[in-house]
C-alpha cells in the first residue's frame, strides 16, 4: 500500500473541481499518455475514464471506474490496465484552514499486480504517487489563482 499526501493551497471545492474534470487526468496522473473518453456524469458512481498509459514505447489501454464518491471529500477509484490488473485508488480531501490536504492511497486490487504485490512494488507506487499529488496541486493552483500567492505549498 502506498499512501502519499500534499498540502494544496486552495479550498477542497477547488481541488474537487479538478478531480471532477475527467479530461484533466492526463495532466496530473503519472504515466497517462492520453484520455480517450470520459463518461457523461463523471465522477458519478460507476462512471469511467478511458485512457492510454505508457512507459517508454510500451502502452496499454485502460479505464478507471468510480467505486465510491462523496462529492468534495472522497473519491474511490478502480484503475484497470490489463494484463497488469487493477488498483484501488482512494483520494481524500481534508479541509486544512484555507488549504486542503490531499491524501492518495493506492494499492493493487486484482490480477498479477495484486498477486505479485510486495515491498518493492509499494516503493514503485510511492515513486509514482509523490509526483502525482504534486502535479495535482500545481494544476489546482494554476486553475484557481489566489490573489498574491505563488506555487503549491509543502514542497
Tab-separated table of N, CA and C in Angstrom, residues 11-153:
chain	number	residue	atom	x	y	z
A	11	UNK	N	-8.908	25.697	-1.452
A	11	UNK	CA	-10.007	25.078	-0.724
A	11	UNK	C	-10.365	23.702	-1.326
A	12	UNK	N	-10.959	22.804	-0.518
A	12	UNK	CA	-11.339	21.483	-1.031
A	12	UNK	C	-12.234	21.538	-2.270
A	13	UNK	N	-13.154	22.496	-2.337
A	13	UNK	CA	-14.027	22.566	-3.514
A	13	UNK	C	-13.246	22.897	-4.786
A	14	UNK	N	-12.120	23.599	-4.649
A	14	UNK	CA	-11.283	23.897	-5.815
A	14	UNK	C	-10.499	22.657	-6.250
A	15	UNK	N	-10.069	21.852	-5.288
A	15	UNK	CA	-9.407	20.584	-5.621
A	15	UNK	C	-10.425	19.652	-6.277
A	16	UNK	N	-11.627	19.599	-5.705
A	16	UNK	CA	-12.674	18.742	-6.264
A	16	UNK	C	-13.003	19.141	-7.696
A	17	UNK	N	-12.983	20.423	-7.980
A	17	UNK	CA	-13.263	20.910	-9.332
A	17	UNK	C	-12.336	20.242	-10.349
A	18	UNK	N	-11.077	20.068	-9.998
A	18	UNK	CA	-10.122	19.410	-10.901
A	18	UNK	C	-10.379	17.902	-10.939
A	19	UNK	N	-10.624	17.285	-9.782
A	19	UNK	CA	-10.912	15.847	-9.761
A	19	UNK	C	-12.172	15.520	-10.563
A	20	UNK	N	-13.125	16.443	-10.574
A	20	UNK	CA	-14.388	16.229	-11.290
A	20	UNK	C	-14.260	16.459	-12.791
A	21	UNK	N	-13.094	16.906	-13.237
A	21	UNK	CA	-12.838	17.109	-14.669
A	21	UNK	C	-12.040	15.913	-15.182
A	22	UNK	N	-12.743	14.907	-15.657
A	22	UNK	CA	-12.082	13.685	-16.115
A	22	UNK	C	-11.072	13.909	-17.217
A	23	UNK	N	-11.271	14.933	-18.020
A	23	UNK	CA	-10.334	15.196	-19.120
A	23	UNK	C	-9.000	15.736	-18.622
A	24	UNK	N	-8.923	16.152	-17.348
A	24	UNK	CA	-7.677	16.710	-16.806
A	24	UNK	C	-6.719	15.647	-16.278
A	25	UNK	N	-7.156	14.400	-16.169
A	25	UNK	CA	-6.338	13.386	-15.513
A	25	UNK	C	-4.985	13.172	-16.188
A	26	UNK	N	-4.901	13.313	-17.489
A	26	UNK	CA	-3.610	13.153	-18.176
A	26	UNK	C	-2.624	14.237	-17.759
A	27	UNK	N	-3.127	15.351	-17.224
A	27	UNK	CA	-2.252	16.443	-16.797
A	27	UNK	C	-1.587	16.170	-15.456
A	28	UNK	N	-2.144	15.271	-14.653
A	28	UNK	CA	-1.555	15.060	-13.330
A	28	UNK	C	-1.304	13.598	-12.970
A	29	UNK	N	-1.950	12.650	-13.625
A	29	UNK	CA	-1.738	11.236	-13.301
A	29	UNK	C	-0.511	10.727	-14.052
A	30	UNK	N	0.506	10.363	-13.309
A	30	UNK	CA	1.774	9.912	-13.874
A	30	UNK	C	1.557	8.655	-14.718
A	31	UNK	N	2.103	8.681	-15.936
A	31	UNK	CA	2.018	7.544	-16.835
A	31	UNK	C	0.888	7.628	-17.845
A	32	UNK	N	-0.056	8.552	-17.640
A	32	UNK	CA	-1.177	8.678	-18.571
A	32	UNK	C	-0.716	9.418	-19.814
A	33	UNK	N	-0.867	8.784	-20.965
A	33	UNK	CA	-0.479	9.398	-22.237
A	33	UNK	C	-1.610	10.238	-22.813
A	34	UNK	N	-2.836	9.686	-22.778
A	34	UNK	CA	-3.976	10.439	-23.311
A	34	UNK	C	-5.267	9.931	-22.692
A	35	UNK	N	-6.227	10.839	-22.614
A	35	UNK	CA	-7.582	10.478	-22.213
A	35	UNK	C	-8.346	10.220	-23.504
A	36	UNK	N	-8.862	9.006	-23.659
A	36	UNK	CA	-9.593	8.659	-24.882
A	36	UNK	C	-11.067	9.022	-24.791
A	37	UNK	N	-11.652	8.907	-23.604
A	37	UNK	CA	-13.073	9.239	-23.420
A	37	UNK	C	-13.362	9.360	-21.928
A	38	UNK	N	-14.354	10.183	-21.603
A	38	UNK	CA	-14.827	10.339	-20.227
A	38	UNK	C	-16.343	10.165	-20.261
A	39	UNK	N	-16.860	9.266	-19.441
A	39	UNK	CA	-18.309	9.061	-19.389
A	39	UNK	C	-19.013	10.329	-18.933
A	40	UNK	N	-20.190	10.566	-19.497
A	40	UNK	CA	-21.028	11.669	-19.027
A	40	UNK	C	-21.324	11.453	-17.550
A	41	UNK	N	-21.315	12.534	-16.796
A	41	UNK	CA	-21.628	12.462	-15.373
A	41	UNK	C	-20.450	12.200	-14.464
A	42	UNK	N	-19.233	12.033	-15.046
A	42	UNK	CA	-18.037	11.824	-14.214
A	42	UNK	C	-17.983	12.913	-13.162
A	43	UNK	N	-17.720	12.604	-11.892
A	43	UNK	CA	-17.366	11.337	-11.272
A	43	UNK	C	-18.521	10.670	-10.506
A	44	UNK	N	-19.654	10.481	-11.139
A	44	UNK	CA	-20.757	9.752	-10.506
A	44	UNK	C	-20.386	8.273	-10.369
A	45	UNK	N	-20.989	7.627	-9.408
A	45	UNK	CA	-20.736	6.211	-9.157
A	45	UNK	C	-20.917	5.402	-10.441
A	46	UNK	N	-19.903	4.590	-10.768
A	46	UNK	CA	-19.954	3.725	-11.940
A	46	UNK	C	-19.459	4.347	-13.233
A	47	UNK	N	-19.225	5.660	-13.257
A	47	UNK	CA	-18.719	6.280	-14.487
A	47	UNK	C	-17.240	5.964	-14.661
A	48	UNK	N	-16.770	6.119	-15.915
A	48	UNK	CA	-15.391	5.727	-16.241
A	48	UNK	C	-14.664	6.783	-17.055
A	49	UNK	N	-13.338	6.733	-16.899
A	49	UNK	CA	-12.411	7.442	-17.783
A	49	UNK	C	-11.677	6.347	-18.556
A	50	UNK	N	-11.559	6.513	-19.867
A	50	UNK	CA	-10.832	5.562	-20.720
A	50	UNK	C	-9.569	6.269	-21.201
A	51	UNK	N	-8.423	5.618	-21.085
A	51	UNK	CA	-7.147	6.286	-21.338
A	51	UNK	C	-6.119	5.316	-21.893
A	52	UNK	N	-4.995	5.895	-22.279
A	52	UNK	CA	-3.822	5.120	-22.665
A	52	UNK	C	-2.716	5.474	-21.681
A	53	UNK	N	-2.076	4.448	-21.110
A	53	UNK	CA	-0.934	4.645	-20.221
A	53	UNK	C	0.296	4.090	-20.913
A	54	UNK	N	1.463	4.584	-20.492
A	54	UNK	CA	2.663	4.071	-21.119
A	54	UNK	C	3.909	4.370	-20.336
A	55	UNK	N	4.920	3.578	-20.638
A	55	UNK	CA	6.262	3.780	-20.116
A	55	UNK	C	7.187	3.503	-21.282
A	56	UNK	N	7.880	4.539	-21.742
A	56	UNK	CA	8.709	4.385	-22.931
A	56	UNK	C	7.827	4.033	-24.117
A	57	UNK	N	8.242	3.046	-24.916
A	57	UNK	CA	7.448	2.690	-26.099
A	57	UNK	C	6.260	1.766	-25.789
A	58	UNK	N	6.162	1.266	-24.553
A	58	UNK	CA	5.103	0.326	-24.194
A	58	UNK	C	3.857	1.094	-23.751
A	59	UNK	N	2.720	0.794	-24.382
A	59	UNK	CA	1.463	1.434	-23.993
A	59	UNK	C	0.380	0.387	-23.768
A	60	UNK	N	-0.576	0.742	-22.917
A	60	UNK	CA	-1.745	-0.093	-22.627
A	60	UNK	C	-2.972	0.798	-22.591
A	61	UNK	N	-4.091	0.276	-23.038
A	61	UNK	CA	-5.353	0.979	-22.862
A	61	UNK	C	-5.959	0.533	-21.548
A	62	UNK	N	-6.523	1.476	-20.824
A	62	UNK	CA	-7.119	1.153	-19.539
A	62	UNK	C	-8.333	2.009	-19.279
A	63	UNK	N	-8.966	1.728	-18.157
A	63	UNK	CA	-10.098	2.546	-17.729
A	63	UNK	C	-10.091	2.624	-16.213
A	64	UNK	N	-10.645	3.704	-15.714
A	64	UNK	CA	-10.790	3.897	-14.278
A	64	UNK	C	-12.264	4.094	-13.991
A	65	UNK	N	-12.771	3.349	-13.017
A	65	UNK	CA	-14.187	3.372	-12.658
A	65	UNK	C	-14.362	3.967	-11.272
A	66	UNK	N	-15.354	4.840	-11.116
A	66	UNK	CA	-15.679	5.395	-9.801
A	66	UNK	C	-16.415	4.317	-9.006
A	67	UNK	N	-15.833	3.928	-7.861
A	67	UNK	CA	-16.435	2.913	-6.992
A	67	UNK	C	-17.051	3.520	-5.737
A	68	UNK	N	-16.599	4.716	-5.364
A	68	UNK	CA	-17.105	5.405	-4.166
A	68	UNK	C	-16.950	6.899	-4.407
A	69	UNK	N	-17.958	7.657	-4.032
A	69	UNK	CA	-17.840	9.108	-4.190
A	69	UNK	C	-18.627	9.825	-3.096
A	70	UNK	N	-17.959	10.769	-2.467
A	70	UNK	CA	-18.580	11.746	-1.578
A	70	UNK	C	-18.120	13.094	-2.113
A	71	UNK	N	-18.944	13.729	-2.962
A	71	UNK	CA	-18.512	14.957	-3.642
A	71	UNK	C	-17.876	15.970	-2.690
A	72	UNK	N	-16.720	16.459	-3.116
A	72	UNK	CA	-15.988	17.442	-2.332
A	72	UNK	C	-15.132	16.860	-1.228
A	73	UNK	N	-15.225	15.539	-0.989
A	73	UNK	CA	-14.491	14.938	0.125
A	73	UNK	C	-13.696	13.691	-0.231
A	74	UNK	N	-14.332	12.745	-0.941
A	74	UNK	CA	-13.669	11.466	-1.208
A	74	UNK	C	-14.000	10.958	-2.600
A	75	UNK	N	-12.989	10.336	-3.203
A	75	UNK	CA	-13.179	9.691	-4.492
A	75	UNK	C	-12.465	8.348	-4.433
A	76	UNK	N	-13.211	7.275	-4.632
A	76	UNK	CA	-12.645	5.927	-4.646
A	76	UNK	C	-12.697	5.385	-6.061
A	77	UNK	N	-11.554	5.010	-6.598
A	77	UNK	CA	-11.445	4.600	-7.995
A	77	UNK	C	-10.842	3.212	-8.111
A	78	UNK	N	-11.229	2.508	-9.184
A	78	UNK	CA	-10.547	1.273	-9.546
A	78	UNK	C	-9.953	1.479	-10.931
A	79	UNK	N	-8.624	1.508	-10.988
A	79	UNK	CA	-7.904	1.684	-12.251
A	79	UNK	C	-7.560	0.306	-12.790
A	80	UNK	N	-7.984	0.035	-14.020
A	80	UNK	CA	-7.818	-1.283	-14.623
A	80	UNK	C	-6.988	-1.160	-15.898
A	81	UNK	N	-5.827	-1.799	-15.909
A	81	UNK	CA	-4.952	-1.802	-17.092
A	81	UNK	C	-4.473	-3.235	-17.298
A	82	UNK	N	-5.220	-3.977	-18.062
A	82	UNK	CA	-4.876	-5.385	-18.320
A	82	UNK	C	-3.724	-5.462	-19.309
A	83	UNK	N	-2.822	-6.363	-19.168
A	83	UNK	CA	-2.869	-7.572	-18.353
A	83	UNK	C	-2.292	-7.401	-16.951
A	84	UNK	N	-1.938	-6.184	-16.564
A	84	UNK	CA	-1.300	-5.963	-15.260
A	84	UNK	C	-2.271	-6.212	-14.116
A	85	UNK	N	-3.511	-5.805	-14.292
A	85	UNK	CA	-4.506	-5.947	-13.234
A	85	UNK	C	-5.123	-4.608	-12.900
A	86	UNK	N	-5.684	-4.523	-11.703
A	86	UNK	CA	-6.316	-3.273	-11.296
A	86	UNK	C	-5.795	-2.843	-9.934
A	87	UNK	N	-6.016	-1.563	-9.644
A	87	UNK	CA	-5.586	-0.985	-8.375
A	87	UNK	C	-6.729	-0.179	-7.784
A	88	UNK	N	-6.777	-0.158	-6.455
A	88	UNK	CA	-7.716	0.710	-5.754
A	88	UNK	C	-6.997	2.015	-5.458
A	89	UNK	N	-7.655	3.114	-5.773
A	89	UNK	CA	-7.089	4.431	-5.509
A	89	UNK	C	-8.116	5.219	-4.711
A	90	UNK	N	-7.740	5.620	-3.513
A	90	UNK	CA	-8.618	6.430	-2.673
A	90	UNK	C	-8.011	7.820	-2.564
A	91	UNK	N	-8.812	8.824	-2.855
A	91	UNK	CA	-8.368	10.211	-2.748
A	91	UNK	C	-9.257	10.887	-1.711
A	92	UNK	N	-8.639	11.353	-0.631
A	92	UNK	CA	-9.362	12.054	0.431
A	92	UNK	C	-8.934	13.505	0.452
A	93	UNK	N	-9.908	14.390	0.599
A	93	UNK	CA	-9.643	15.822	0.695
A	93	UNK	C	-9.956	16.260	2.119
A	94	UNK	N	-8.936	16.735	2.827
A	94	UNK	CA	-9.098	17.172	4.206
A	94	UNK	C	-9.032	18.687	4.265
A	95	UNK	N	-10.080	19.293	4.795
A	95	UNK	CA	-10.123	20.742	4.971
A	95	UNK	C	-9.028	21.129	5.963
A	96	UNK	N	-8.140	22.034	5.558
A	96	UNK	CA	-6.975	22.391	6.366
A	96	UNK	C	-6.854	23.911	6.421
A	97	UNK	N	-7.767	24.556	7.159
A	97	UNK	CA	-7.795	26.014	7.195
A	97	UNK	C	-8.221	26.546	5.842
A	98	UNK	N	-7.378	27.378	5.245
A	98	UNK	CA	-7.650	27.898	3.899
A	98	UNK	C	-7.151	26.947	2.817
A	99	UNK	N	-6.575	25.834	3.213
A	99	UNK	CA	-5.935	24.903	2.288
A	99	UNK	C	-6.627	23.539	2.337
A	100	UNK	N	-6.034	22.577	1.618
A	100	UNK	CA	-6.550	21.211	1.582
A	100	UNK	C	-5.377	20.243	1.652
A	101	UNK	N	-5.490	19.250	2.504
A	101	UNK	CA	-4.541	18.141	2.468
A	101	UNK	C	-5.173	17.067	1.584
A	102	UNK	N	-4.461	16.696	0.526
A	102	UNK	CA	-4.902	15.617	-0.358
A	102	UNK	C	-4.130	14.365	0.045
A	103	UNK	N	-4.867	13.312	0.385
A	103	UNK	CA	-4.266	12.027	0.739
A	103	UNK	C	-4.621	11.038	-0.365
A	104	UNK	N	-3.598	10.466	-0.989
A	104	UNK	CA	-3.792	9.487	-2.054
A	104	UNK	C	-3.270	8.140	-1.565
A	105	UNK	N	-4.142	7.147	-1.578
A	105	UNK	CA	-3.820	5.797	-1.109
A	105	UNK	C	-4.050	4.855	-2.291
A	106	UNK	N	-2.988	4.201	-2.750
A	106	UNK	CA	-3.088	3.334	-3.924
A	106	UNK	C	-2.489	1.968	-3.606
A	107	UNK	N	-3.220	0.916	-3.973
A	107	UNK	CA	-2.652	-0.427	-3.830
A	107	UNK	C	-3.282	-1.381	-4.834
A	108	UNK	N	-2.542	-2.426	-5.211
A	108	UNK	CA	-3.051	-3.418	-6.158
A	108	UNK	C	-4.305	-4.097	-5.608
A	109	UNK	N	-5.236	-4.391	-6.517
A	109	UNK	CA	-6.512	-4.965	-6.101
A	109	UNK	C	-6.772	-6.337	-6.724
A	110	UNK	N	-6.496	-6.473	-8.038
A	110	UNK	CA	-6.769	-7.728	-8.752
A	110	UNK	C	-5.656	-8.015	-9.756
A	111	UNK	N	-5.548	-9.266	-10.148
A	111	UNK	CA	-4.638	-9.644	-11.223
A	111	UNK	C	-3.208	-9.846	-10.770
A	112	UNK	N	-2.277	-9.950	-11.742
A	112	UNK	CA	-0.869	-10.192	-11.424
A	112	UNK	C	-0.275	-9.118	-10.510
A	113	UNK	N	-0.668	-7.874	-10.694
A	113	UNK	CA	-0.157	-6.808	-9.826
A	113	UNK	C	-0.478	-7.061	-8.365
A	114	UNK	N	-1.653	-7.617	-8.109
A	114	UNK	CA	-2.051	-7.964	-6.746
A	114	UNK	C	-1.279	-9.187	-6.251
A	115	UNK	N	-1.221	-10.214	-7.088
A	115	UNK	CA	-0.565	-11.461	-6.670
A	115	UNK	C	0.936	-11.274	-6.438
A	116	UNK	N	1.550	-10.365	-7.162
A	116	UNK	CA	2.992	-10.132	-7.031
A	116	UNK	C	3.317	-8.953	-6.117
A	117	UNK	N	2.304	-8.429	-5.429
A	117	UNK	CA	2.487	-7.253	-4.576
A	117	UNK	C	3.504	-7.531	-3.470
A	118	UNK	N	4.465	-6.597	-3.312
A	118	UNK	CA	5.487	-6.733	-2.280
A	118	UNK	C	6.032	-5.349	-1.931
A	119	UNK	N	7.037	-5.311	-1.090
A	119	UNK	CA	7.617	-4.042	-0.648
A	119	UNK	C	8.190	-3.249	-1.811
A	120	UNK	N	8.794	-3.929	-2.767
A	120	UNK	CA	9.358	-3.243	-3.931
A	120	UNK	C	8.255	-2.589	-4.764
A	121	UNK	N	7.151	-3.287	-4.977
A	121	UNK	CA	6.064	-2.683	-5.756
A	121	UNK	C	5.459	-1.499	-5.009
A	122	UNK	N	5.427	-1.557	-3.664
A	122	UNK	CA	4.978	-0.395	-2.890
A	122	UNK	C	5.905	0.793	-3.118
A	123	UNK	N	7.208	0.530	-3.174
A	123	UNK	CA	8.173	1.609	-3.420
A	123	UNK	C	7.933	2.245	-4.787
A	124	UNK	N	7.633	1.426	-5.787
A	124	UNK	CA	7.340	1.949	-7.128
A	124	UNK	C	6.077	2.806	-7.086
A	125	UNK	N	5.058	2.345	-6.361
A	125	UNK	CA	3.827	3.133	-6.236
A	125	UNK	C	4.094	4.467	-5.548
A	126	UNK	N	4.983	4.467	-4.555
A	126	UNK	CA	5.340	5.730	-3.899
A	126	UNK	C	6.064	6.661	-4.864
A	127	UNK	N	6.969	6.098	-5.671
A	127	UNK	CA	7.685	6.915	-6.658
A	127	UNK	C	6.727	7.525	-7.675
A	128	UNK	N	5.632	6.849	-7.953
A	128	UNK	CA	4.608	7.361	-8.866
A	128	UNK	C	3.665	8.326	-8.139
A	129	UNK	N	3.311	7.983	-6.904
A	129	UNK	CA	2.328	8.766	-6.155
A	129	UNK	C	2.790	10.149	-5.757
A	130	UNK	N	4.047	10.268	-5.365
A	130	UNK	CA	4.538	11.587	-4.932
A	130	UNK	C	4.445	12.635	-6.038
A	131	UNK	N	4.990	12.370	-7.222
A	131	UNK	CA	4.843	13.391	-8.266
A	131	UNK	C	3.382	13.581	-8.679
A	132	UNK	N	2.578	12.539	-8.559
A	132	UNK	CA	1.177	12.651	-8.949
A	132	UNK	C	0.443	13.674	-8.074
A	133	UNK	N	0.597	13.594	-6.752
A	133	UNK	CA	-0.107	14.558	-5.894
A	133	UNK	C	0.460	15.962	-6.065
A	134	UNK	N	1.762	16.061	-6.332
A	134	UNK	CA	2.343	17.387	-6.576
A	134	UNK	C	1.853	17.952	-7.907
A	135	UNK	N	1.713	17.103	-8.927
A	135	UNK	CA	1.139	17.554	-10.202
A	135	UNK	C	-0.291	18.044	-9.997
A	136	UNK	N	-1.061	17.302	-9.202
A	136	UNK	CA	-2.439	17.703	-8.914
A	136	UNK	C	-2.463	19.060	-8.218
A	137	UNK	N	-1.603	19.237	-7.222
A	137	UNK	CA	-1.551	20.516	-6.502
A	137	UNK	C	-1.239	21.669	-7.447
A	138	UNK	N	-0.246	21.484	-8.296
A	138	UNK	CA	0.112	22.555	-9.246
A	138	UNK	C	-1.037	22.867	-10.197
A	139	UNK	N	-1.727	21.834	-10.670
A	139	UNK	CA	-2.847	22.047	-11.586
A	139	UNK	C	-3.983	22.803	-10.895
A	140	UNK	N	-4.321	22.410	-9.678
A	140	UNK	CA	-5.375	23.104	-8.927
A	140	UNK	C	-4.995	24.565	-8.720
A	141	UNK	N	-3.757	24.807	-8.309
A	141	UNK	CA	-3.320	26.169	-8.020
A	141	UNK	C	-3.232	27.015	-9.279
A	142	UNK	N	-2.934	26.394	-10.408
A	142	UNK	CA	-2.902	27.119	-11.681
A	142	UNK	C	-4.323	27.464	-12.144
A	143	UNK	N	-5.235	26.528	-11.985
A	143	UNK	CA	-6.622	26.755	-12.424
A	143	UNK	C	-7.377	27.725	-11.528
A	144	UNK	N	-6.967	27.788	-10.272
A	144	UNK	CA	-7.658	28.638	-9.300
A	144	UNK	C	-6.643	29.581	-8.652
A	145	UNK	N	-6.227	30.617	-9.380
A	145	UNK	CA	-5.228	31.536	-8.821
A	145	UNK	C	-5.725	32.177	-7.525
A	146	UNK	N	-4.806	32.335	-6.600
A	146	UNK	CA	-5.111	33.000	-5.337
A	146	UNK	C	-4.378	34.327	-5.346
A	147	UNK	N	-5.083	35.363	-5.034
A	147	UNK	CA	-4.508	36.711	-5.010
A	147	UNK	C	-3.224	36.727	-4.174
A	148	UNK	N	-2.103	37.098	-4.807
A	148	UNK	CA	-0.842	37.266	-4.098
A	148	UNK	C	-0.114	35.982	-3.737
A	149	UNK	N	-0.599	34.825	-4.190
A	149	UNK	CA	0.064	33.552	-3.868
A	149	UNK	C	0.775	33.018	-5.094
A	150	UNK	N	1.855	32.270	-4.854
A	150	UNK	CA	2.549	31.632	-5.976
A	150	UNK	C	2.974	30.240	-5.578
A	151	UNK	N	2.680	29.274	-6.439
A	151	UNK	CA	3.149	27.903	-6.245
A	151	UNK	C	2.388	27.137	-5.197
A	152	UNK	N	2.597	25.835	-5.191
A	152	UNK	CA	1.936	24.934	-4.253
A	152	UNK	C	2.752	24.828	-2.979
A	153	UNK	N	2.068	24.629	-1.881
A	153	UNK	CA	2.747	24.506	-0.603
A	153	UNK	C	3.296	23.115	-0.382
